C-alpha cells in the first residue's frame, strides 16, 4: 500500500496539480496525466492499458475531490485484483522498465 501512496503522490500531488495549472482543463489534464502514468509502466502489456485507464480516472477524481487517500486504497485493491486475474507470465510480477525483461518465473 505504501508504493500505491507513492505513486498517487507522484501522479496527483505532483503531476496533476502542475498540469491543472498549465492546462486549466480537468479533462485534458486527466488525459495527459493518464498517458504519462501509463508510459511509466512501459513495456508491461498488462499494466500499460490498465494504468492508462486508471491514471485518467484517478487524475480526474483527484482534480474534483483533491484527496489521494481513497485513490491509494482503490489502487491497492485494483492492483491486487490485476495480480490475481492475469497469469504471472503476462504481467511478469508487475515489473516495469528493464526489470520486465529480466523476469524469470518460478515454477
Coordinates of N, CA and C in Angstrom, one line a residue:
X1 N 0.8 -1.2 0.0 CA 0.0 0.0 0.0 C 0.9 1.3 0.0
X2 N 2.1 1.2 0.6 CA 3.0 2.3 0.6 C 3.4 2.7 -0.8
X3 N 3.6 1.7 -1.7 CA 4.0 2.0 -3.0 C 2.9 2.7 -3.8
X4 N 1.6 2.3 -3.5 CA 0.5 2.9 -4.1 C 0.4 4.4 -3.7
X5 N 0.7 4.7 -2.4 CA 0.7 6.0 -1.9 C 1.7 6.9 -2.6
X6 N 2.9 6.3 -2.8 CA 4.0 6.9 -3.5 C 3.6 7.3 -5.0
X7 N 3.0 6.3 -5.6 CA 2.5 6.5 -7.0 C 1.4 7.6 -7.1
X8 N 0.5 7.6 -6.1 CA -0.5 8.7 -6.1 C 0.0 10.0 -5.8
X9 N 1.0 10.1 -4.9 CA 1.7 11.4 -4.7 C 2.3 11.9 -6.0
X10 N 3.0 11.0 -6.7 CA 3.7 11.4 -8.0 C 2.7 11.7 -9.0
X11 N 1.6 10.9 -9.2 CA 0.7 11.2 -10.3 C -0.2 12.4 -10.0
X12 N -0.7 12.5 -8.8 CA -1.7 13.5 -8.5 C -1.1 14.7 -7.8
X13 N -0.5 14.6 -6.7 CA 0.0 15.7 -5.9 C 1.1 16.5 -6.7
X14 N 1.9 15.7 -7.5 CA 2.9 16.4 -8.3 C 2.4 16.7 -9.7
X15 N 2.1 15.6 -10.5 CA 1.8 15.8 -12.0 C 0.5 16.5 -12.2
X16 N -0.6 16.0 -11.7 CA -1.9 16.5 -11.9 C -2.0 18.0 -11.5
X17 N -1.5 18.3 -10.3 CA -1.5 19.7 -9.9 C -0.8 20.6 -10.9
X18 N 0.3 20.2 -11.4 CA 1.1 21.1 -12.3 C 0.4 21.2 -13.6
X19 N -0.2 20.1 -14.1 CA -0.9 20.1 -15.4 C -2.1 20.9 -15.3
X20 N -2.8 20.9 -14.1 CA -4.0 21.7 -14.0 C -3.7 23.2 -14.0
X21 N -2.5 23.6 -13.5 CA -2.1 25.0 -13.5 C -1.7 25.4 -14.9
X22 N -1.2 24.5 -15.7 CA -0.7 24.8 -17.1 C -1.9 24.7 -18.1
X23 N -2.7 23.7 -17.9 CA -3.8 23.4 -19.0 C -5.1 24.0 -18.6
X24 N -5.4 24.2 -17.4 CA -6.7 24.8 -16.9 C -7.9 24.0 -17.4
X25 N -7.8 22.7 -17.6 CA -8.9 21.9 -18.1 C -8.8 20.5 -17.4
X26 N -9.7 20.2 -16.5 CA -9.6 18.9 -15.8 C -9.6 17.7 -16.7
X27 N -10.4 17.8 -17.8 CA -10.5 16.6 -18.7 C -9.1 16.4 -19.5
X28 N -8.6 17.5 -20.0 CA -7.3 17.5 -20.8 C -6.2 17.1 -19.8
X29 N -6.2 17.6 -18.6 CA -5.2 17.3 -17.6 C -5.3 15.8 -17.3
X30 N -6.4 15.2 -17.1 CA -6.6 13.8 -16.8 C -6.1 12.9 -18.0
X31 N -6.3 13.3 -19.2 CA -5.9 12.6 -20.4 C -4.3 12.6 -20.4
X32 N -3.7 13.8 -20.2 CA -2.3 13.9 -20.3 C -1.6 13.1 -19.1
X33 N -2.2 13.3 -17.9 CA -1.6 12.6 -16.8 C -1.7 11.1 -16.9
X34 N -2.9 10.6 -17.3 CA -3.1 9.2 -17.5 C -2.1 8.6 -18.6
X35 N -1.9 9.4 -19.6 CA -0.9 8.9 -20.7 C 0.5 8.8 -20.1
X36 N 0.9 9.8 -19.4 CA 2.2 9.8 -18.8 C 2.4 8.7 -17.8
X37 N 1.3 8.5 -16.9 CA 1.3 7.4 -16.0 C 1.4 6.0 -16.6
X38 N 0.7 5.9 -17.7 CA 0.8 4.6 -18.5 C 2.2 4.4 -19.1
X39 N 2.8 5.5 -19.6 CA 4.1 5.4 -20.2 C 5.1 5.0 -19.2
X40 N 5.0 5.4 -18.0 CA 5.9 5.0 -16.9 C 5.8 3.5 -16.6
X41 N 4.8 2.8 -17.1 CA 4.6 1.4 -16.9 C 5.0 0.5 -18.1
X42 N 5.7 1.2 -19.0 CA 6.2 0.5 -20.2 C 7.3 -0.5 -19.9
X43 N 7.4 -1.6 -20.4 CA 6.8 -2.2 -21.5 C 5.7 -3.3 -21.1
X44 N 5.2 -3.3 -19.9 CA 4.3 -4.3 -19.4 C 3.0 -4.3 -20.2
X45 N 2.7 -5.3 -21.0 CA 1.5 -5.3 -21.8 C 0.2 -5.3 -21.0
X46 N 0.2 -5.8 -19.8 CA -1.0 -5.8 -19.0 C -1.1 -4.4 -18.3
X47 N -0.1 -3.9 -17.8 CA -0.2 -2.6 -17.0 C -0.3 -1.4 -17.8
X48 N 0.2 -1.3 -19.0 CA 0.1 -0.1 -19.8 C -1.3 0.3 -20.1
X49 N -2.1 -0.6 -20.6 CA -3.5 -0.1 -20.9 C -4.3 0.1 -19.6
X50 N -4.1 -0.8 -18.6 CA -4.8 -0.6 -17.4 C -4.4 0.6 -16.6
X51 N -3.2 1.0 -16.6 CA -2.8 2.2 -15.9 C -3.1 3.5 -16.7
X52 N -3.3 3.3 -18.0 CA -3.8 4.5 -18.8 C -5.2 4.8 -18.4
X53 N -6.1 3.8 -18.4 CA -7.4 4.0 -18.0 C -7.5 4.4 -16.5
X54 N -6.8 3.7 -15.6 CA -6.8 4.1 -14.2 C -6.2 5.4 -13.9
X55 N -5.1 5.8 -14.7 CA -4.5 7.1 -14.5 C -5.4 8.2 -14.9
X56 N -6.1 8.0 -16.0 CA -7.1 9.1 -16.4 C -8.2 9.2 -15.3
X57 N -8.7 8.1 -14.8 CA -9.8 8.1 -13.9 C -9.3 8.7 -12.5
X58 N -8.1 8.3 -12.1 CA -7.6 8.8 -10.8 C -7.3 10.2 -10.8
X59 N -6.7 10.7 -11.9 CA -6.4 12.1 -12.1 C -7.6 12.9 -12.2
X60 N -8.7 12.5 -12.9 CA -9.9 13.2 -12.9 C -10.6 13.3 -11.6
X61 N -10.6 12.2 -10.8 CA -11.2 12.2 -9.5 C -10.4 13.1 -8.5
X62 N -9.1 13.1 -8.7 CA -8.2 14.0 -7.8 C -8.5 15.4 -8.2
X63 N -8.7 15.7 -9.4 CA -9.0 17.1 -9.8 C -10.3 17.6 -9.2
X64 N -11.2 16.7 -9.0 CA -12.5 17.0 -8.4 C -12.5 17.0 -6.9
X65 N -11.9 16.0 -6.3 CA -12.0 15.8 -4.9 C -10.8 16.2 -4.1
X66 N -9.6 16.2 -4.7 CA -8.4 16.6 -4.0 C -8.0 15.8 -2.8
X67 N -8.2 14.5 -2.9 CA -7.9 13.6 -1.8 C -7.2 12.3 -2.4
X68 N -6.0 12.0 -2.0 CA -5.3 10.9 -2.6 C -5.5 9.6 -1.7
X69 N -6.0 9.7 -0.5 CA -6.1 8.5 0.3 C -7.1 7.5 -0.2
X70 N -8.3 7.9 -0.6 CA -9.2 6.9 -1.3 C -8.6 6.3 -2.6
X71 N -7.9 7.2 -3.3 CA -7.3 6.7 -4.6 C -6.2 5.7 -4.3
X72 N -5.5 5.9 -3.2 CA -4.4 4.9 -2.8 C -5.0 3.6 -2.5
X73 N -6.1 3.6 -1.7 CA -6.8 2.4 -1.3 C -7.3 1.7 -2.6
X74 N -8.0 2.5 -3.4 CA -8.5 1.9 -4.7 C -7.5 1.3 -5.6
X75 N -6.3 2.0 -5.7 CA -5.2 1.4 -6.5 C -4.7 0.2 -5.9
X76 N -4.6 0.1 -4.6 CA -4.1 -1.1 -3.9 C -5.1 -2.3 -4.2
X77 N -6.4 -2.0 -4.1 CA -7.3 -3.1 -4.4 C -7.3 -3.5 -5.8
X78 N -7.3 -2.6 -6.7 CA -7.3 -2.9 -8.2 C -5.9 -3.6 -8.6
X79 N -4.8 -3.2 -8.0 CA -3.6 -3.8 -8.3 C -3.5 -5.3 -7.8
X80 N -4.1 -5.5 -6.7 CA -4.2 -6.9 -6.2 C -5.1 -7.7 -7.1
X81 N -6.2 -7.2 -7.6 CA -7.1 -7.9 -8.5 C -6.4 -8.2 -9.8
X82 N -5.6 -7.3 -10.3 CA -4.8 -7.5 -11.5 C -3.8 -8.6 -11.3
X83 N -3.1 -8.6 -10.2 CA -2.1 -9.6 -9.9 C -2.7 -11.0 -9.9
X84 N -3.9 -11.1 -9.4 CA -4.6 -12.5 -9.3 C -5.3 -12.8 -10.6
X85 N -5.8 -11.8 -11.4 CA -6.6 -12.1 -12.5 C -5.8 -12.5 -13.8
X86 N -4.6 -12.0 -13.9 CA -3.8 -12.3 -15.0 C -2.7 -13.3 -14.7
X87 N -2.3 -14.2 -15.6 CA -1.1 -15.1 -15.3 C 0.1 -14.3 -15.1
X88 N 1.0 -14.8 -14.2 CA 2.3 -14.1 -13.9 C 3.1 -14.0 -15.2
X89 N 3.0 -15.0 -16.1 CA 3.7 -14.9 -17.3 C 3.3 -13.7 -18.2
X90 N 2.2 -13.2 -18.0 CA 1.7 -12.0 -18.7 C 2.2 -10.7 -18.1
X91 N 2.0 -10.6 -16.7 CA 2.4 -9.3 -16.1 C 3.8 -9.3 -15.5
X92 N 4.5 -10.4 -15.5 CA 5.9 -10.5 -15.0 C 6.0 -9.9 -13.6
X93 N 5.1 -10.3 -12.7 CA 5.1 -9.9 -11.3 C 5.0 -8.4 -11.2
X94 N 4.3 -7.8 -12.2 CA 4.0 -6.3 -12.2 C 5.3 -5.5 -12.4
X95 N 6.3 -6.0 -13.0 CA 7.5 -5.3 -13.2 C 7.4 -4.4 -14.4
X96 N 8.1 -3.3 -14.4 CA 8.1 -2.3 -15.5 C 9.6 -2.0 -15.8
X97 N 9.8 -1.3 -16.9 CA 11.1 -0.9 -17.3 C 12.0 -2.1 -17.6
X98 N 13.3 -2.0 -17.4 CA 14.3 -3.1 -17.7 C 14.0 -4.3 -16.9
X99 N 13.4 -4.2 -15.7 CA 13.1 -5.4 -14.9 C 12.1 -6.3 -15.5
X100 N 11.3 -5.7 -16.4 CA 10.3 -6.6 -17.1 C 11.0 -7.6 -17.9
X101 N 12.1 -7.3 -18.6 CA 12.8 -8.2 -19.5 C 13.6 -9.2 -18.7
X102 N 13.9 -9.0 -17.5 CA 14.8 -9.8 -16.7 C 14.0 -10.8 -15.7
X103 N 12.7 -10.8 -15.9 CA 11.9 -11.6 -15.0 C 12.0 -13.1 -15.4
X104 N 12.1 -13.9 -14.4 CA 12.1 -15.4 -14.6 C 11.1 -16.0 -13.7
X105 N 10.0 -16.5 -14.2 CA 9.0 -17.1 -13.3 C 9.5 -18.3 -12.6
X106 N 9.1 -18.4 -11.4 CA 9.4 -19.6 -10.5 C 8.3 -20.6 -10.7
X107 N 8.7 -21.8 -11.1 CA 7.8 -22.9 -11.2 C 7.9 -23.9 -10.2

